[in-house]
Coordinates of N, CA, C and O in Angstrom, one line a residue:
X1 N 0.8 -1.3 -0.1 CA 0.0 0.0 0.1 C 1.0 1.1 0.0 O 1.8 1.3 1.0
X2 N 0.6 2.1 -1.0 CA 1.5 3.3 -1.1 C 0.9 4.4 0.1 O -0.2 4.6 0.3
X3 N 2.0 5.0 0.8 CA 1.7 6.0 1.9 C 1.1 7.3 1.2 O 1.2 7.3 0.0
X4 N 0.3 7.9 2.1 CA -0.2 9.1 1.8 C 0.9 10.4 1.6 O 1.7 10.5 2.5
X5 N 1.0 10.9 0.5 CA 1.8 12.0 0.2 C 1.5 13.3 0.6 O 0.0 13.4 0.9
X6 N 2.1 14.1 1.2 CA 1.9 15.6 1.4 C 3.1 16.7 1.2 O 4.0 16.3 1.1
X7 N 2.8 17.8 1.5 CA 3.4 18.9 1.1 C 3.6 19.8 2.6 O 2.6 20.1 3.4
X8 N 4.8 19.6 2.8 CA 5.4 20.5 4.0 C 5.8 21.9 3.6 O 7.0 21.6 2.9
X9 N 5.3 23.0 3.4 CA 5.8 24.2 2.8 C 6.0 25.2 4.0 O 5.6 25.8 4.4
X10 N 7.6 25.1 4.1 CA 8.2 26.2 5.1 C 8.2 27.6 4.2 O 9.0 27.8 3.3
X11 N 7.9 28.5 4.9 CA 8.0 29.8 4.5 C 8.5 30.7 5.4 O 8.0 30.5 6.7
X12 N 9.1 31.7 5.1 CA 9.7 32.7 6.4 C 10.9 33.4 5.5 O 11.4 33.1 4.5
X13 N 11.5 34.5 6.5 CA 12.6 35.4 6.1 C 13.8 34.5 5.7 O 14.0 33.4 6.4
X14 N 14.7 35.2 5.0 CA 15.9 34.6 4.9 C 16.8 34.6 6.3 O 16.5 35.5 6.7
X15 N 17.3 33.4 6.7 CA 18.1 33.2 7.9 C 16.8 32.9 8.9 O 17.4 32.7 10.1
X16 N 15.5 32.6 8.7 CA 14.7 32.1 9.7 C 14.9 30.7 10.4 O 14.3 30.4 11.1
X17 N 15.6 29.9 9.4 CA 15.6 28.4 9.6 C 14.7 27.6 9.0 O 14.9 26.4 9.3
X18 N 14.4 28.0 7.7 CA 13.8 26.9 6.8 C 14.3 25.9 6.6 O 13.9 24.7 6.8
X19 N 15.6 26.2 6.1 CA 16.4 25.0 5.6 C 16.8 24.2 6.8 O 16.9 22.9 6.6
X20 N 17.5 24.8 7.8 CA 17.9 24.1 8.9 C 16.8 23.0 9.3 O 17.0 22.0 9.6
X21 N 15.6 23.6 9.4 CA 14.5 22.9 10.2 C 14.0 21.6 9.4 O 13.9 20.7 9.5
X22 N 14.0 21.9 7.7 CA 13.7 20.9 6.7 C 14.9 19.9 7.0 O 14.4 18.7 6.8
X23 N 16.0 20.1 6.9 CA 17.1 19.1 7.1 C 17.2 18.4 8.3 O 17.3 17.3 8.3
X24 N 16.4 19.0 9.2 CA 16.3 18.4 10.5 C 15.1 17.3 10.4 O 15.4 16.3 10.9
X25 N 14.1 17.6 10.0 CA 12.9 16.9 10.1 C 13.0 15.7 9.1 O 12.2 14.8 9.2
X26 N 13.5 15.9 7.9 CA 13.7 14.9 6.9 C 14.2 13.6 7.3 O 13.5 12.6 7.3
X27 N 15.2 13.4 7.9 CA 15.6 11.9 8.5 C 14.5 11.6 9.5 O 14.3 10.4 9.6
X28 N 14.1 12.4 10.2 CA 13.2 11.6 11.5 C 11.8 11.0 10.5 O 11.3 10.1 11.0
X29 N 11.4 11.8 9.4 CA 10.3 11.3 8.7 C 10.7 10.0 7.9 O 9.8 9.1 7.9
X30 N 12.0 10.1 7.3 CA 12.3 8.8 6.6 C 12.6 7.6 7.8 O 12.0 6.5 7.4
X31 N 12.9 7.9 9.1 CA 12.8 7.0 10.1 C 11.6 6.2 10.4 O 11.4 5.2 10.9
X32 N 10.5 7.0 9.9 CA 9.1 6.7 10.2 C 8.5 5.8 8.9 O 7.4 5.5 9.1
X33 N 9.5 5.7 8.1 CA 9.1 5.1 6.8 C 8.6 5.8 5.8 O 8.1 5.1 4.8
X34 N 8.7 6.8 5.9 CA 8.0 7.7 4.6 C 9.2 8.0 3.5 O 10.4 8.0 3.9
X35 N 8.8 8.2 2.5 CA 9.5 8.7 1.3 C 9.7 10.2 1.3 O 8.7 10.8 1.5
X36 N 10.7 10.7 1.5 CA 10.7 12.1 1.9 C 12.0 12.9 0.8 O 12.9 12.2 0.5
X37 N 11.7 14.2 0.0 CA 12.3 14.8 -0.7 C 12.2 16.3 0.0 O 11.2 16.9 0.0
X38 N 13.4 16.8 -0.2 CA 13.7 18.3 0.2 C 13.9 19.2 -1.0 O 14.5 18.7 -1.6
X39 N 13.0 20.0 -1.2 CA 13.1 21.1 -2.1 C 13.6 22.3 -1.6 O 12.7 22.9 -1.2
X40 N 14.9 22.7 -1.6 CA 15.4 23.9 -0.9 C 15.5 25.0 -1.8 O 15.9 24.6 -3.1
X41 N 15.0 26.1 -1.8 CA 15.0 27.3 -2.5 C 16.3 27.4 -3.5 O 16.0 27.9 -4.6
X42 N 17.2 27.7 -2.6 CA 18.7 27.8 -3.1 C 18.9 27.0 -4.5 O 19.3 27.2 -5.2
X43 N 18.6 25.5 -4.0 CA 19.1 24.7 -4.8 C 18.1 24.4 -6.3 O 18.4 24.3 -7.2
X44 N 16.6 24.8 -5.8 CA 15.9 24.9 -6.9 C 16.2 26.1 -8.0 O 16.3 26.1 -9.0
X45 N 16.6 27.3 -7.2 CA 17.1 28.5 -8.1 C 18.3 28.0 -8.9 O 18.2 28.4 -10.1
X46 N 19.1 27.2 -8.5 CA 20.3 26.9 -9.2 C 19.8 25.8 -10.3 O 20.3 26.1 -11.4
X47 N 19.0 24.9 -10.2 CA 18.8 23.6 -11.4 C 17.6 23.8 -12.0 O 17.6 23.4 -12.9
X48 N 16.6 24.6 -11.5 CA 15.4 24.6 -12.2 C 15.0 26.1 -12.6 O 14.2 26.2 -13.6
X49 N 15.5 27.1 -12.2 CA 15.2 28.3 -12.3 C 16.2 29.3 -12.5 O 16.2 30.6 -12.2
X50 N 17.6 28.7 -13.0 CA 18.7 29.5 -13.4 C 18.1 30.4 -14.2 O 17.3 30.3 -15.4
X51 N 18.7 31.8 -14.1 CA 18.3 32.9 -15.1 C 17.1 33.8 -14.5 O 17.3 35.0 -14.8
X52 N 16.4 33.2 -13.6 CA 15.3 34.0 -13.2 C 16.0 35.1 -11.9 O 16.9 34.8 -11.3
X53 N 15.4 36.3 -12.1 CA 15.9 37.4 -11.2 C 14.9 37.4 -10.0 O 14.3 36.3 -9.6
X54 N 15.0 38.5 -9.6 CA 14.2 38.8 -8.1 C 13.0 39.7 -8.2 O 12.4 40.1 -7.2
X55 N 12.6 39.9 -9.4 CA 11.2 40.7 -9.4 C 10.3 39.7 -9.1 O 10.3 38.6 -8.8
X56 N 9.0 40.2 -8.7 CA 7.7 39.5 -8.1 C 7.4 38.5 -9.2 O 7.2 37.5 -8.8
X57 N 7.4 39.0 -10.6 CA 7.3 38.0 -11.5 C 8.1 36.6 -11.4 O 7.7 35.6 -11.6
X58 N 9.4 36.9 -11.2 CA 10.4 35.9 -11.4 C 10.4 35.1 -10.1 O 10.3 33.9 -10.1
X59 N 10.0 35.7 -9.0 CA 9.9 34.7 -7.6 C 8.6 34.0 -7.9 O 8.6 32.8 -7.3
X60 N 7.4 34.4 -8.5 CA 6.3 33.8 -8.5 C 6.5 32.6 -9.5 O 6.3 31.5 -9.0
X61 N 7.5 32.8 -10.4 CA 7.6 31.6 -11.3 C 8.4 30.5 -10.6 O 8.0 29.4 -10.7
X62 N 9.4 31.0 -9.8 CA 10.1 30.1 -9.0 C 9.4 29.5 -8.2 O 9.5 28.1 -8.1
X63 N 8.5 30.1 -7.6 CA 7.6 29.5 -6.3 C 6.6 28.3 -7.2 O 6.5 27.2 -6.6
X64 N 6.2 28.9 -8.3 CA 5.3 28.0 -9.0 C 6.1 26.6 -9.5 O 5.2 25.5 -9.6
X65 N 7.4 26.9 -9.9 CA 8.1 25.6 -10.4 C 8.1 24.5 -9.0 O 8.0 23.4 -9.3
X66 N 8.6 25.2 -7.9 CA 8.6 24.5 -6.5 C 7.4 23.9 -6.2 O 7.4 22.5 -6.1
X67 N 6.2 24.5 -6.5 CA 4.9 24.0 -6.1 C 4.5 22.9 -7.0 O 4.1 21.7 -6.7
X68 N 4.8 23.0 -7.9 CA 4.5 22.0 -9.2 C 5.5 20.5 -8.8 O 4.8 19.6 -9.0
X69 N 6.7 20.7 -8.6 CA 7.4 19.5 -8.3 C 7.0 19.1 -7.1 O 6.9 17.8 -6.9
X70 N 6.8 20.0 -6.1 CA 6.2 19.4 -4.5 C 4.8 18.5 -5.0 O 4.7 17.5 -4.3
X71 N 4.1 18.9 -5.7 CA 2.9 18.2 -6.1 C 2.7 17.1 -6.9 O 2.3 15.9 -6.4
X72 N 3.8 16.9 -7.6 CA 4.1 15.9 -8.4 C 4.4 14.6 -7.5 O 4.1 13.6 -7.5
X73 N 5.6 15.0 -6.5 CA 6.1 14.3 -5.4 C 5.0 13.5 -4.5 O 4.8 12.6 -4.5
X74 N 4.3 14.7 -4.1 CA 3.2 14.4 -2.9 C 2.1 13.3 -3.5 O 1.5 12.7 -3.0
X75 N 1.7 13.6 -4.8 CA 0.5 13.0 -5.4 C 1.1 11.4 -5.5 O 0.2 10.6 -5.8
X76 N 2.5 11.3 -5.4 CA 2.9 9.9 -5.8 C 3.4 9.3 -4.4 O 4.4 8.6 -4.6
X77 N 3.0 9.8 -3.3 CA 3.1 9.5 -2.2 C 4.6 9.6 -1.3 O 4.7 9.2 -0.4
X78 N 5.1 10.6 -1.9 CA 6.5 11.3 -1.2 C 5.9 12.6 -0.3 O 5.0 13.1 -0.6
X79 N 6.6 12.5 0.8 CA 6.5 13.8 1.7 C 7.3 14.7 1.1 O 8.8 14.5 1.0
X80 N 7.0 16.0 0.3 CA 7.7 16.7 -0.3 C 7.9 18.1 0.7 O 6.8 18.6 1.1
X81 N 9.1 18.4 1.0 CA 9.2 19.5 2.2 C 9.8 20.4 1.3 O 11.1 20.4 0.6
X82 N 9.3 21.6 1.4 CA 9.8 22.8 0.5 C 10.4 24.0 1.5 O 9.6 24.1 2.7
X83 N 11.6 24.4 1.4 CA 12.1 25.2 2.1 C 12.6 26.6 1.3 O 13.8 26.6 0.8
X84 N 11.6 27.5 1.1 CA 11.6 28.8 0.2 C 11.0 30.1 0.8 O 10.3 29.5 1.3
X85 N 11.7 31.3 0.8 CA 11.3 32.3 1.0 C 9.6 32.6 0.7 O 8.8 32.5 1.8
X86 N 9.5 32.3 -0.2 CA 8.0 32.1 -0.9 C 7.3 33.5 -0.3 O 6.3 33.3 0.5
X87 N 7.7 34.6 -0.5 CA 7.3 35.8 0.1 C 5.9 36.3 -0.1 O 5.3 37.0 0.9
X88 N 5.3 36.0 -1.1 CA 4.0 36.3 -1.4 C 2.9 35.5 -1.1 O 2.8 34.3 -1.6
X89 N 1.8 36.0 -0.5 CA 0.7 35.0 0.2 C -0.2 34.7 -0.8 O -0.3 33.3 -0.9
X90 N -0.2 35.4 -1.9 CA -1.2 35.0 -3.0 C -0.8 33.8 -3.9 O -1.4 33.0 -4.1
X91 N 0.6 33.6 -4.1 CA 1.4 32.6 -4.7 C 1.2 31.3 -4.1 O 0.9 30.4 -4.4
X92 N 1.6 31.6 -2.8 CA 1.4 30.4 -1.7 C 0.0 29.8 -1.6 O -0.2 28.5 -1.7
X93 N -1.1 30.8 -1.5 CA -2.4 30.3 -1.5 C -2.6 29.6 -3.0 O -3.4 28.7 -2.8
X94 N -2.2 30.2 -4.1 CA -2.3 29.5 -5.3 C -1.7 28.1 -5.5 O -2.4 27.2 -5.8
X95 N -0.4 27.8 -4.9 CA 0.0 26.3 -4.7 C -0.9 25.5 -3.8 O -1.4 24.4 -4.3
X96 N -1.3 26.0 -2.9 CA -2.1 25.1 -1.7 C -3.5 25.0 -2.7 O -3.9 23.5 -2.7
X97 N -4.2 25.6 -3.2 CA -5.5 25.5 -4.1 C -5.1 24.5 -5.3 O -5.9 23.5 -5.5
X98 N -3.8 24.4 -5.9 CA -3.7 23.6 -6.8 C -3.1 22.1 -6.3 O -3.2 20.9 -7.1
X99 N -2.6 21.9 -5.1 CA -2.1 20.8 -4.7 C -3.1 19.9 -4.6 O -4.3 19.7 -4.4
X100 N -2.6 18.4 -5.1 CA -3.5 17.4 -4.9 C -3.5 16.3 -3.8 O -3.7 15.3 -3.6
X101 N -2.5 17.0 -3.0 CA -2.4 16.0 -1.4 C -2.4 17.2 -0.7 O -2.2 18.4 -0.6
X102 N -2.6 16.8 1.0 CA -2.6 17.6 2.0 C -1.2 18.6 2.0 O 0.0 18.3 1.6
X103 N -1.6 20.0 2.0 CA -0.6 21.0 2.0 C -0.4 21.6 3.4 O -1.3 22.2 3.9
X104 N 0.7 21.5 4.0 CA 0.7 22.2 5.4 C 1.7 23.0 5.2 O 2.8 23.0 5.2
X105 N 0.9 24.4 5.4 CA 1.9 25.5 5.4 C 2.4 25.9 7.0 O 1.9 26.0 7.8
X106 N 3.8 26.1 6.8 CA 4.6 26.1 8.2 C 5.6 27.6 8.2 O 6.1 27.8 7.4
X107 N 5.0 28.5 8.9 CA 5.5 29.9 8.9 C 6.8 29.9 10.0 O 6.6 29.3 11.3
X108 N 7.7 29.7 9.4 CA 9.2 29.8 10.5 C 9.3 31.1 10.6 O 10.1 32.0 9.7
X109 N 9.1 31.7 11.8 CA 8.8 32.9 12.2 C 10.2 33.1 13.0 O 10.4 32.7 13.8
X110 N 10.6 34.3 12.4 CA 11.9 34.7 13.4 C 12.0 36.4 13.1 O 11.7 36.8 12.0
X111 N 12.2 36.9 14.4 CA 12.5 38.3 14.2 C 13.6 38.7 13.2 O 14.4 38.1 13.1
X112 N 13.2 39.8 12.4 CA 14.1 40.2 11.5 C 15.6 40.3 12.0 O 16.5 40.0 11.5
X113 N 15.9 41.0 13.3 CA 17.3 40.9 13.9 C 18.0 39.8 13.9 O 19.0 39.4 13.8
X114 N 17.0 38.7 14.5 CA 17.4 37.3 14.6 C 18.0 36.8 13.3 O 19.0 36.4 13.0
X115 N 16.9 36.7 12.2 CA 17.4 36.6 11.0 C 18.6 37.0 10.5 O 19.8 36.5 9.9
X116 N 18.8 38.4 10.5 CA 20.2 39.1 10.2 C 21.3 38.3 10.9 O 22.5 38.4 10.3
X117 N 21.0 38.3 12.2 CA 22.3 37.7 12.9 C 23.0 36.2 12.4 O 23.7 35.8 12.8
X118 N 22.2 35.4 11.8 CA 22.4 34.2 11.2 C 22.6 34.1 9.8 O 22.7 33.3 9.3
X119 N 23.0 35.3 9.3 CA 23.4 35.4 7.7 C 24.8 35.2 7.4 O 25.3 36.3 7.3
X120 N 24.9 34.3 7.4 CA 26.4 33.8 6.9 C 26.9 34.1 5.7 O 27.9 34.5 5.3
X121 N 26.0 34.4 4.5 CA 26.2 35.0 3.1 C 26.8 36.4 3.4 O 26.9 37.2 2.1
X122 N 26.1 37.0 4.5 CA 26.2 38.6 4.4 C 25.2 39.3 3.5 O 25.4 40.5 3.1
X123 N 24.0 38.7 3.1 CA 23.2 39.2 2.2 C 22.2 40.2 2.9 O 22.1 41.3 2.2
X124 N 21.9 40.4 4.1 CA 21.3 41.4 4.8 C 22.1 42.7 4.7 O 21.5 43.7 4.5
X125 N 23.2 42.5 5.0 CA 24.4 43.7 5.1 C 24.6 44.3 3.6 O 24.4 45.5 3.6
X126 N 24.4 43.4 2.5 CA 24.6 43.8 1.4 C 23.0 44.6 1.1 O 23.3 45.8 0.3
X127 N 22.1 44.1 1.5 CA 20.6 44.7 0.9 C 20.6 46.0 1.7 O 20.1 47.0 1.1
X128 N 21.2 46.2 2.8 CA 20.8 47.5 3.8 C 21.8 48.5 3.0 O 21.6 49.5 3.0
X129 N 23.1 47.9 2.2 CA 24.0 49.0 1.9 C 23.5 49.4 0.4 O 24.0 50.2 -0.4
X130 N 22.1 48.7 -0.1 CA 21.9 49.0 -1.6 C 22.3 48.2 -2.5 O 22.1 48.4 -4.0
X131 N 23.4 47.1 -2.2 CA 23.8 46.5 -3.0 C 23.1 45.2 -3.7 O 23.1 45.0 -4.9
X132 N 22.2 44.8 -3.0 CA 21.0 43.7 -3.3 C 19.8 44.5 -3.3 O 19.1 44.7 -2.3
X133 N 19.2 44.7 -4.2 CA 17.7 45.4 -4.5 C 16.8 44.2 -4.3 O 17.1 43.2 -4.5
X134 N 15.4 44.7 -4.1 CA 14.5 43.8 -3.9 C 14.7 42.6 -2.8 O 14.5 41.4 -3.3
X135 N 15.4 42.9 -1.7 CA 15.6 41.8 -0.9 C 14.5 41.8 0.2 O 14.2 42.6 1.0
X136 N 13.9 40.5 0.4 CA 12.8 40.3 1.3 C 13.0 40.4 2.5 O 14.1 40.2 3.2
X137 N 12.3 41.4 3.1 CA 12.2 41.9 4.6 C 12.8 43.1 4.5 O 13.0 44.0 5.6
X138 N 13.6 43.4 3.7 CA 14.6 44.9 3.9 C 13.7 45.7 2.9 O 13.1 46.8 3.1
X139 N 14.1 45.8 1.5 CA 13.4 46.6 0.5 C 12.2 45.9 -0.5 O 11.9 46.4 -1.2
X140 N 11.9 44.7 0.0 CA 10.9 44.0 -0.8 C 10.1 43.3 0.6 O 10.6 43.1 1.7
X141 N 8.6 43.3 0.4 CA 7.8 42.5 1.3 C 7.8 41.2 1.5 O 8.3 40.7 0.8
X142 N 7.6 40.8 3.1 CA 7.5 39.4 3.4 C 6.2 39.5 3.7 O 6.0 40.1 4.8
X143 N 5.1 38.6 3.0 CA 3.7 38.4 3.7 C 3.8 37.4 4.5 O 3.4 36.3 3.7
X144 N 3.4 37.6 5.8 CA 3.5 36.3 6.7 C 2.1 35.6 6.4 O 0.9 36.5 6.0
X145 N 2.1 34.2 6.4 CA 0.6 33.8 6.5 C -0.1 34.1 7.4 O 0.1 34.3 8.4
X146 N -1.7 34.3 7.1 CA -2.5 34.5 8.0 C -2.9 33.4 8.8 O -3.8 33.6 9.8
X147 N -3.0 32.1 8.2 CA -3.6 31.1 9.0 C -2.7 29.9 8.5 O -3.4 28.7 7.9
X148 N -1.6 29.8 9.0 CA -0.5 28.6 8.6 C -1.1 27.4 9.5 O -1.8 27.6 10.7
X149 N -1.1 26.1 9.2 CA -1.4 25.0 9.9 C -0.5 25.3 11.0 O -0.8 24.7 12.4
X150 N 1.0 25.6 10.9 CA 1.8 25.6 11.8 C 2.6 26.8 12.1 O 3.1 27.2 11.0
X151 N 2.9 27.2 13.3 CA 3.9 28.4 13.2 C 4.9 28.0 14.2 O 4.5 27.4 15.4
X152 N 6.3 28.1 13.8 CA 7.2 27.7 14.8 C 8.0 29.2 14.8 O 8.1 29.9 14.0
X153 N 8.6 29.5 16.0 CA 9.4 30.8 16.5 C 10.5 30.5 16.9 O 11.1 30.1 17.8
X154 N 11.6 30.3 15.6 CA 12.7 29.6 15.6 C 13.7 30.8 16.5 O 14.7 30.6 16.6
X155 N 13.3 32.2 16.9 CA 14.0 32.7 17.4 C 14.0 32.4 19.0 O 14.9 32.8 19.6
X156 N 12.9 31.8 19.4 CA 12.8 31.5 20.7 C 12.7 30.0 21.0 O 12.6 29.5 22.4
X157 N 12.5 29.1 20.2 CA 12.4 27.7 20.3 C 13.9 27.1 19.7 O 14.2 27.4 18.9
X158 N 14.0 26.0 20.4 CA 15.1 25.0 19.7 C 14.4 24.4 18.5 O 13.4 24.3 18.4
X159 N 15.5 23.7 17.8 CA 15.2 23.2 16.6 C 14.1 21.9 17.1 O 13.3 21.6 16.2
X160 N 14.7 21.2 18.2 CA 13.7 20.2 18.6 C 12.5 20.8 19.1 O 11.4 19.7 18.5
X161 N 12.2 21.4 19.6 CA 11.0 22.1 20.1 C 10.0 22.5 18.7 O 8.8 21.9 18.7
X162 N 10.6 23.1 17.6 CA 10.1 23.4 16.3 C 9.7 22.0 15.8 O 8.6 22.0 15.4
X163 N 10.7 21.1 15.6 CA 10.3 19.9 15.0 C 9.2 19.1 15.6 O 8.4 18.4 15.1
X164 N 9.2 19.0 17.1 CA 7.8 18.5 17.9 C 6.7 19.0 17.5 O 5.8 18.2 17.2
X165 N 6.5 20.1 17.2 CA 5.3 20.9 16.9 C 5.0 20.4 15.5 O 3.8 19.8 15.3
X166 N 5.8 20.0 14.8 CA 5.6 19.7 13.2 C 5.2 18.2 13.3 O 4.0 17.7 12.7
X167 N 5.8 17.6 13.9 CA 5.7 16.1 14.1 C 4.3 15.7 14.9 O 3.7 14.9 14.4
X168 N 4.1 16.7 15.7 CA 2.8 16.3 16.7 C 1.5 16.6 15.8 O 0.6 16.2 15.7
X169 N 1.7 17.8 14.7 CA 0.7 18.0 13.8 C 0.6 17.0 12.9 O -0.7 16.6 12.5
X170 N 1.5 16.4 12.4 CA 1.4 15.3 11.5 C 0.9 13.9 11.8 O 0.1 13.3 11.0
X171 N 1.2 13.7 13.1 CA 0.6 12.6 14.1 C -0.9 12.9 14.2 O -1.7 11.9 13.7
X172 N -1.2 13.9 14.4 CA -2.6 14.3 14.8 C -3.5 14.1 13.2 O -4.5 13.6 13.3
X173 N -2.9 14.6 12.2 CA -3.4 14.5 11.1 C -3.5 12.9 10.3 O -3.7 12.5 9.3
X174 N -2.6 12.3 11.0 CA -2.2 10.7 10.7 C -1.4 10.6 9.5 O -1.8 9.7 8.7
X175 N -0.8 11.8 9.4 CA 0.3 11.5 7.9 C 1.8 11.0 8.2 O 2.3 10.5 7.6
X176 N 2.0 11.1 9.5 CA 3.2 10.3 10.1 C 3.2 10.0 11.6 O 2.5 10.8 12.4
X177 N 3.1 8.9 11.7 CA 3.2 8.2 13.0 C 3.8 9.2 14.4 O 4.8 10.0 14.0
X178 N 3.3 8.9 15.6 CA 3.7 9.7 16.5 C 5.2 9.5 17.1 O 5.8 8.3 16.7

């Protein structure tokens, strides 16, 4: 019997902990016998969306591509984990509406100061200096989800606490064992 696929859609500012949390939770879900694929925003930009810029249209195209691949995986029994800023609420809602499997939006919330302090590539510093235009959270908006299934507060929670919230939700929905 094929397992139920679903999408875990991590959204949040750059440096909020989306990729870290996705990489933490993926092996836990695999240990529960699930097929899991992680679609990291930076990797998708490199391999599926090379050449796209950071205009709203290009960002929407990138997110639609991530959503398309996530849906393909989920409808075939895979837990598709996405870790992309996906700053615009309307495009996230569009991806949710097109999903053929359960779509679980996870707001990875961290105060801007915390996200900036975790910035190993110096992107926030470059954005504040005007070197990077249209940077989410600085010169371009981030539209937080209004009603996500799960919110984790990575500025005040440990990675284990955030992961526990997600796993508890999945167990409650009977998508992954307790």
